[in-house]
Every structure is written in structure tokens, then in C-alpha cells.
Amino acid sequence: MKQKGLKMPIIFNAAFRQFHLLNNKISYIMHIMENGQLEHLYFGKCVCPEADFSYLAERGHRDMQACPLPDQPYFSPEHIRQEYPCFGYGDMRMPAFEIERENGSRVVDFKYVGHRIYHGKKPLDPLPGVYCEPGDDVETLEITLTDEQIHTDIILYYTIFESAAALIRHAEFSCHGEERISVETAMSFGLDLPDMDYEMIDLAGSWSRERHIRRHSLDYGIQSVYSLRGSCSSHQFNPFIALARRDTGENSGEVIGMSLLYSGDFLAQAEVDNFGVTRVTMGIHPQEFSWTLYSGEKFVTPEAVIVYSDKGIGEMSSTYHWLYRNRLARGMWRDRERPILINNWEATYFSFNEESLLKIARKAADIGIELFVLDDGWFGHRNDSKSSLGDWYVNKEKLQGGLKGFAEKINSLGMGFGIWIEPEMVSEDSDLYRKHPDWVLGDKRRILSKARNQYVLDFSRPEVVDEVYRQLADTFRGLPITYIKWDHNRSMSEVFSAGGNREYQGTVRHRFILGMYSLYAKMTAAFPDILFESCASGGARFDPGMLYYAPQAWCSDNTDAIERIRIQYGTSLVYPLSSIGSHVSAVPNEQIKRITPLRTRAAVAYFGTFGYEQDLTKASEEELAEMKLQISFMKKYRNLIQKGTFCRLISPFEKDGNIAAWEVISEDGKEVLAAYFRILQKPEAPYTRLRLAGLEEKETYLCQEVNNCCEADAEAEKIYRSGSELMNIGLIMSDESSGCKGVAAQVQGDFLARMFLLKKQSPDAE
């Protein structure tokens, strides 16, 4: 445990040349080796701060082809667990960084020259980063490594919060000599672990089925996830992996999570050597990356957040949720309850006018919706996907009174007004393209891909970013806008910038992301009261980098409730519910044509930011009445949902995937909202119980089923159970298919959702 009275959670033991970063949950230990480089010794549960850990520096001559240092036959870099490893100096494994000199040599030798330990954490300009606030007990360690021959420094940054089992890492390359250098690989961190007894967890999928959980054993060689889509972290893989011990579950066992705060090309990989040592690296993907540094210039890698838990995957998620909700998301919307919105996209697509929108808006206001969002089609002369991206001025044929007049009409109904943009894209049929065809990203000597009838603007060029910002700011300034949905609907291809020379091309992919971040920074500074929601064809940019600018993200274009159970369950491994954009849409569902009950659609969407995406003028009076109850329920419990502790109870990725369940516990622990989902009704089904988690064993809870998933059932029998009963025995979920007669009809059939509200309360309190 952490020593009482210890002022600094980072200790440097000069006698043993060891660094020990610790709090009452974790320890991270490394030391300076005899050759001046850094060796990783330990990462895990907190251990004694005063101990000498030199015995963990294991040495051996294990390979006839190893390359030990001269006169040191047992000092072979290939068999040493290194802290930030290079390639070509005796270590044959994949490196954390590579540097090329002017003469083509990639041989480097970075040695320790000094370090700093200080309170707090510096901003990571121009990249997003975790931050600290006054009163936070946070310490940062900077270790400077120098290669004297090329006059270049690498500074390794480590930040630790006193209250979180997490380490925040990144690296900075700085050139001081007359010789320019080229950084060819720059991972945010390296982590060498002493064994391979792990299973790798990642989040994979595609458009409309993002972030499904995969879990597989490590094996010799490299196992990785990545994105090479340039402008987004991708639907296919999320910039996150975890290594879990084989017996680790939600509530027990060891797991190390690794999450990259970046929205572009990334690589996250675990390499297992033939002696069972696991090397993890994560950072910007080196494909098409090459960053030249001249004297006085530096390059900063994105941050990575590394979380350790010895109490299962659930505790790892809770650590990420707290950090990303409270110390990554920023601005006035960080701590505010999110407004319940309606988006017109699936209701109208491009075919709308002011009156058709107002008909939907009036219905929305009647049932208590707080925000009307005008989606694609409001600008230029855009009536389909073939024109007008890049022309950010209102289409007055559709909105005769302009945006201001329409927004004021929405406001008069008692709702806020939100709008859709896609600023990184341009249509060939647009004023912007006709004026600046060279602003398109791509080698125009070749055929350019035109995905979704659009091109990608070259955001690596500041003048392009400045022009898009000017248009948006001029259009939105003075308007009563409270929400912006920021979309991005295609990947980068044929990447080439007309704005730079040969050397510049290796920087374009990363500069594009920096340009996108800079536009976000400009927009959030100019419009600090606006709630930004990021989107990229649904969930292709659901990553921590975006949460720094936009505290919520559209989780997936797939609004089918059943598919959303899997998508939102997987997303919750890293991301808090307050970041998950979730809507109730019409049936048959637009994406997969499934018909599910309205109560089930709402029950899934509650566990996010909540809203509607359908034409309310086509809803029946019964449906509108039910929606009104749903909205009232969400308003009552959204603080619990968006700020409470989320616990996964039954995984839809295990067994036959027919059942899933989760819960949220309020910040004060007095209320719990649990949801149980059954996809298909099974004949002669087994008895089923829902065991809860995170309760206080000796406390008594009043348990009420939420009738129709929109209000507590006042007529139902009041059930009192102890926390120990609810966690070890659980709630009975069996129905007539399990032989239980007299069960209410609403818990029968396919696509079932049941919700339970628990409150700390003894029978005597009534």
C-alpha cells in the first residue's frame, strides 16, 4: 500500500536508479540500465515503495544469434524488457520508434540524461489530452533520453492520478543539431510484460455493427488492430486493446487496458517473442508516416491511457469512464444533463421544407422533447448527396426565413435548435470546389475515389481549415444554436497534398487530424455554449480524441434496438454512457427492417444520451402517449444514468447471445436502474435469474419493475431484498416458457426488455 505521509506518488531512488510511480492501487517501476537506457521492471498492483527491485532485471544469454554489448555476454537487448525500445541496436523485436538520419542510418543510442518530477500535468497542444483541475493530486514524470551523436532528445512523459489506477503516457522528439532527422515510427508508449498468459480483448466490427467484443489468447508473433483510413479511427477497430488473464471476468481477475487519444491512423499491437515475453506498443500507424525535424523543432505523439485492474474488466471500465467523463470531456456540457432530442434525418432525409419540419417539431414539443436537430440538406442547393458540401450557407428554397427565422420558430415551441455539418468534405458540385479544386486531398494525376459522391478536403493545410471555419462561423454567429452534430462520411484514399513537397507528404495524414482538431478548437472557443456531438457515418470516430472536443458521439447509424444492445455493450468497455448517442427510431428499422416493441427501443436508448429519430407525424396517439412517458422517465433518471457507475451483468457476446443485462448505480449508491434483454423467446426455457452487482450486502433495497419501460409500476407488489440476496441469488426472470404460471403478458415474446428500479429502503421506512 501507499506509504502514509508520502507527498509524491512518483519516487526516484538515486541509489538504485529506479523510478516508482504509485498510488494506493498501482505501481509502475523502471530503472536506468548499465548502458544508460531504460528497463521496465513491473506494472501491477501497488507494492512497497521503499523496496529495491533490481532483482527484476533478469539477464541471460538465450539465443546463439543474440547481439549482446561488447564484453557483456549476458546483456542482450533482445532479451531485456525495455521501456521505450528502438530497433537495430541488439533488439530484433518491433520498436516503439525509428529515426532515420540524413545518411540513411537508423542506428540510434538514446541514453538517460535527466528527469523532472512535478505536480500537475501540462497541456498536450496541439493534441487532445487528459487534464487535471485545481485540487487534483496529480504528478508527472519527464525522463529525457539523448542521442549525442544526432543531437536529439526523446522525452518520455508519465502522469499518475492519486485516485485512479491509470497511467497517462506519451513521447516527445526534439531535434537540436544542424543535421535534420526523420521520425519514421513514433509510438505513444511501449510496455514489455514478462509473460504471455493473457487474452487480448479488442473492439471490432464494421458500419452498423461497431465495437463488438473479441477475446482471444495471445500467441507467438504479432496480433494487432489498426486503422489506415486516415481521417477516422474507423468502424473496423477501436483504438483500444486490453490484456486480461485467462480467468478474468467482469468482477475479478487482472486486466491491463490501453486506450489511444487519437482519431486517425493508429496501430495497437501485442508482440510475443519466442520466450513468452509480451511487448505492447500503441500509437500513430507508421504506414505513410514520416516526420522530418530540423533544429529547434519537435514532434509530440498522442497520449495513451493505460489502466490496471485486479478486480476485473468492470473496474477497468469504471476507471476509463471516470477519466473520460470528468478529465477528458470539457466545457459547460461536461457535467450537464444531456437534452432529449429529435433528429429529422430518418423522418425526411433530404426532402423537407420549413412547414414539414415544423409539423414534426410541434409533435415533439407536445411530448416533452427538448431539442430539435436539423440534419443534412439545409445548405447550398443540396437535395441529394451529390452537391453543396463546402457551401455552408442556408438553402432559402427550403427555409424561407433562413436559419435564424427557423431556429426562432423552434425556440417558440420551447425547444433548443441544433444543426448538422460535415466540414471536412466537399462536393464536386459546390462553389468551394469550383474556386479551389486544388484543396481536395488526392493525387489528381490519378483517378480519385468519390465515396458518397464527395471528396476529402486537405485539412493538412491551415488555409483550408481557416476558410471552412470562416464559413461556419459567419453562418452560425448570432443564431440560437445549442447543438451541432459534426459528421464525417468517408475515409481518405489516394492521399496526396498539393500544398506540400515530397518531404511534406509523409506528414499529411497526421497533419489532417491536427487540422481537424484545430477546427474543433476554433469552433468550441467561438461557440462555448454549444453541445457538439461527433459522428462519422455513425461510430467511425468513437474515440477518446474526439471526446476532448465533443463530449458525446453518435454511437452507430444502426438504430435497431437489438443490434444496439451489442454495440452499446461493447462501447461501454471504455466509454461512459454520457458519451453514447442513442435514439429511438421507427419500425420497421431503417437499417435491418426488424420490428421491435417501442418499450424495448426506449429501454436500450435510455442507456446513453437518449433521443428520437423518426417522423412523429406518422406515430399513433398511443405511441405518442408512450413516448411522452418515456421522456418523462428519462428526465427523471438521466442524471443517474449519465453520471452513475455502469455495470455489465450478462454479455450478449457469450453463450448463444440471447440474453444481455446491465445496470447503473447512482453516485450516492441509493438508486439502481437495471435492464434485462431477451432477444428470442425460447420454448421450455431454463429458469433464469438476474444477479446484480456493486450493491451493499447488508443494505435493504426496494425493488420495483418499471412498467412498460417508462414508469415504476405502482400496482406491483413491493419487494424488499438485501444487497447480498440481489447479488448472489438475483431477481427471478423466468416466465411461462419456464413453467412459471401467471407471469404478466408483457414479459412474454421476442425482443423483450425488462427494467427494474431499486432504492435503498427498508420496509419500516414506509
PDB file of N, CA, C and O in Angstrom, residues 639-661:
ATOM      1  N   ASN A 639     -29.782  11.842 -14.828  1.00  0.00           N
ATOM      2  CA  ASN A 639     -28.614  12.154 -14.013  1.00  0.00           C
ATOM      3  C   ASN A 639     -27.993  10.874 -13.471  1.00  0.00           C
ATOM      4  O   ASN A 639     -26.765  10.710 -13.460  1.00  0.00           O
ATOM      5  N   LEU A 640     -28.831   9.954 -13.014  1.00  0.00           N
ATOM      6  CA  LEU A 640     -28.351   8.656 -12.549  1.00  0.00           C
ATOM      7  C   LEU A 640     -27.643   7.923 -13.688  1.00  0.00           C
ATOM      8  O   LEU A 640     -26.526   7.407 -13.519  1.00  0.00           O
ATOM      9  N   ILE A 641     -28.277   7.889 -14.857  1.00  0.00           N
ATOM     10  CA  ILE A 641     -27.739   7.131 -15.987  1.00  0.00           C
ATOM     11  C   ILE A 641     -26.431   7.721 -16.489  1.00  0.00           C
ATOM     12  O   ILE A 641     -25.457   6.997 -16.737  1.00  0.00           O
ATOM     13  N   GLN A 642     -26.377   9.016 -16.650  1.00  0.00           N
ATOM     14  CA  GLN A 642     -25.227   9.638 -17.298  1.00  0.00           C
ATOM     15  C   GLN A 642     -24.053   9.894 -16.364  1.00  0.00           C
ATOM     16  O   GLN A 642     -22.932  10.115 -16.834  1.00  0.00           O
ATOM     17  N   LYS A 643     -24.298   9.826 -15.048  1.00  0.00           N
ATOM     18  CA  LYS A 643     -23.199  10.070 -14.112  1.00  0.00           C
ATOM     19  C   LYS A 643     -22.932   8.902 -13.170  1.00  0.00           C
ATOM     20  O   LYS A 643     -21.948   8.915 -12.429  1.00  0.00           O
ATOM     21  N   GLY A 644     -23.807   7.890 -13.186  1.00  0.00           N
ATOM     22  CA  GLY A 644     -23.647   6.780 -12.262  1.00  0.00           C
ATOM     23  C   GLY A 644     -22.575   5.794 -12.697  1.00  0.00           C
ATOM     24  O   GLY A 644     -21.917   5.955 -13.727  1.00  0.00           O
ATOM     25  N   THR A 645     -22.403   4.754 -11.900  1.00  0.00           N
ATOM     26  CA  THR A 645     -21.446   3.679 -12.192  1.00  0.00           C
ATOM     27  C   THR A 645     -22.145   2.605 -13.003  1.00  0.00           C
ATOM     28  O   THR A 645     -23.147   2.030 -12.566  1.00  0.00           O
ATOM     29  N   PHE A 646     -21.626   2.347 -14.194  1.00  0.00           N
ATOM     30  CA  PHE A 646     -22.225   1.370 -15.109  1.00  0.00           C
ATOM     31  C   PHE A 646     -21.614  -0.002 -14.857  1.00  0.00           C
ATOM     32  O   PHE A 646     -20.397  -0.138 -14.758  1.00  0.00           O
ATOM     33  N   CYS A 647     -22.461  -1.008 -14.756  1.00  0.00           N
ATOM     34  CA  CYS A 647     -22.001  -2.381 -14.539  1.00  0.00           C
ATOM     35  C   CYS A 647     -22.619  -3.295 -15.598  1.00  0.00           C
ATOM     36  O   CYS A 647     -23.841  -3.301 -15.778  1.00  0.00           O
ATOM     37  N   ARG A 648     -21.791  -4.048 -16.280  1.00  0.00           N
ATOM     38  CA  ARG A 648     -22.285  -5.060 -17.207  1.00  0.00           C
ATOM     39  C   ARG A 648     -22.589  -6.341 -16.432  1.00  0.00           C
ATOM     40  O   ARG A 648     -21.764  -6.797 -15.640  1.00  0.00           O
ATOM     41  N   LEU A 649     -23.754  -6.920 -16.679  1.00  0.00           N
ATOM     42  CA  LEU A 649     -24.192  -8.080 -15.903  1.00  0.00           C
ATOM     43  C   LEU A 649     -24.217  -9.368 -16.714  1.00  0.00           C
ATOM     44  O   LEU A 649     -23.756 -10.414 -16.248  1.00  0.00           O
ATOM     45  N   ILE A 650     -24.756  -9.338 -17.923  1.00  0.00           N
ATOM     46  CA  ILE A 650     -24.795 -10.512 -18.791  1.00  0.00           C
ATOM     47  C   ILE A 650     -24.381 -10.065 -20.180  1.00  0.00           C
ATOM     48  O   ILE A 650     -24.939  -9.123 -20.738  1.00  0.00           O
ATOM     49  N   SER A 651     -23.408 -10.758 -20.762  1.00  0.00           N
ATOM     50  CA  SER A 651     -22.866 -10.336 -22.049  1.00  0.00           C
ATOM     51  C   SER A 651     -23.623 -10.946 -23.220  1.00  0.00           C
ATOM     52  O   SER A 651     -23.846 -12.168 -23.258  1.00  0.00           O
ATOM     53  N   PRO A 652     -23.985 -10.134 -24.213  1.00  0.00           N
ATOM     54  CA  PRO A 652     -24.602 -10.671 -25.429  1.00  0.00           C
ATOM     55  C   PRO A 652     -23.587 -11.342 -26.351  1.00  0.00           C
ATOM     56  O   PRO A 652     -23.968 -11.870 -27.400  1.00  0.00           O
ATOM     57  N   PHE A 653     -22.298 -11.320 -25.977  1.00  0.00           N
ATOM     58  CA  PHE A 653     -21.252 -11.946 -26.781  1.00  0.00           C
ATOM     59  C   PHE A 653     -20.857 -13.316 -26.237  1.00  0.00           C
ATOM     60  O   PHE A 653     -19.933 -13.944 -26.765  1.00  0.00           O
ATOM     61  N   GLU A 654     -21.533 -13.771 -25.201  1.00  0.00           N
ATOM     62  CA  GLU A 654     -21.224 -15.073 -24.611  1.00  0.00           C
ATOM     63  C   GLU A 654     -22.394 -16.028 -24.783  1.00  0.00           C
ATOM     64  O   GLU A 654     -23.532 -15.613 -25.007  1.00  0.00           O
ATOM     65  N   LYS A 655     -22.120 -17.324 -24.682  1.00  0.00           N
ATOM     66  CA  LYS A 655     -23.105 -18.391 -24.872  1.00  0.00           C
ATOM     67  C   LYS A 655     -23.800 -18.190 -26.219  1.00  0.00           C
ATOM     68  O   LYS A 655     -23.150 -17.999 -27.237  1.00  0.00           O
ATOM     69  N   ASP A 656     -25.125 -18.203 -26.245  1.00  0.00           N
ATOM     70  CA  ASP A 656     -25.809 -18.036 -27.531  1.00  0.00           C
ATOM     71  C   ASP A 656     -26.177 -16.589 -27.821  1.00  0.00           C
ATOM     72  O   ASP A 656     -26.778 -16.288 -28.853  1.00  0.00           O
ATOM     73  N   GLY A 657     -25.803 -15.662 -26.911  1.00  0.00           N
ATOM     74  CA  GLY A 657     -26.051 -14.246 -27.146  1.00  0.00           C
ATOM     75  C   GLY A 657     -27.505 -13.846 -27.076  1.00  0.00           C
ATOM     76  O   GLY A 657     -27.863 -12.746 -27.508  1.00  0.00           O
ATOM     77  N   ASN A 658     -28.353 -14.702 -26.496  1.00  0.00           N
ATOM     78  CA  ASN A 658     -29.779 -14.417 -26.490  1.00  0.00           C
ATOM     79  C   ASN A 658     -30.199 -13.490 -25.352  1.00  0.00           C
ATOM     80  O   ASN A 658     -31.276 -12.914 -25.400  1.00  0.00           O
ATOM     81  N   ILE A 659     -29.347 -13.359 -24.340  1.00  0.00           N
ATOM     82  CA  ILE A 659     -29.683 -12.558 -23.163  1.00  0.00           C
ATOM     83  C   ILE A 659     -28.559 -11.562 -22.910  1.00  0.00           C
ATOM     84  O   ILE A 659     -27.374 -11.866 -23.089  1.00  0.00           O
ATOM     85  N   ALA A 660     -28.943 -10.370 -22.475  1.00  0.00           N
ATOM     86  CA  ALA A 660     -27.981  -9.360 -22.057  1.00  0.00           C
ATOM     87  C   ALA A 660     -28.581  -8.580 -20.897  1.00  0.00           C
ATOM     88  O   ALA A 660     -29.810  -8.497 -20.759  1.00  0.00           O
ATOM     89  N   ALA A 661     -27.717  -8.019 -20.072  1.00  0.00           N
ATOM     90  CA  ALA A 661     -28.207  -7.210 -18.953  1.00  0.00           C
ATOM     91  C   ALA A 661     -27.111  -6.272 -18.479  1.00  0.00           C
ATOM     92  O   ALA A 661     -25.914  -6.565 -18.604  1.00  0.00           O
TER      93      ALA A 661
END
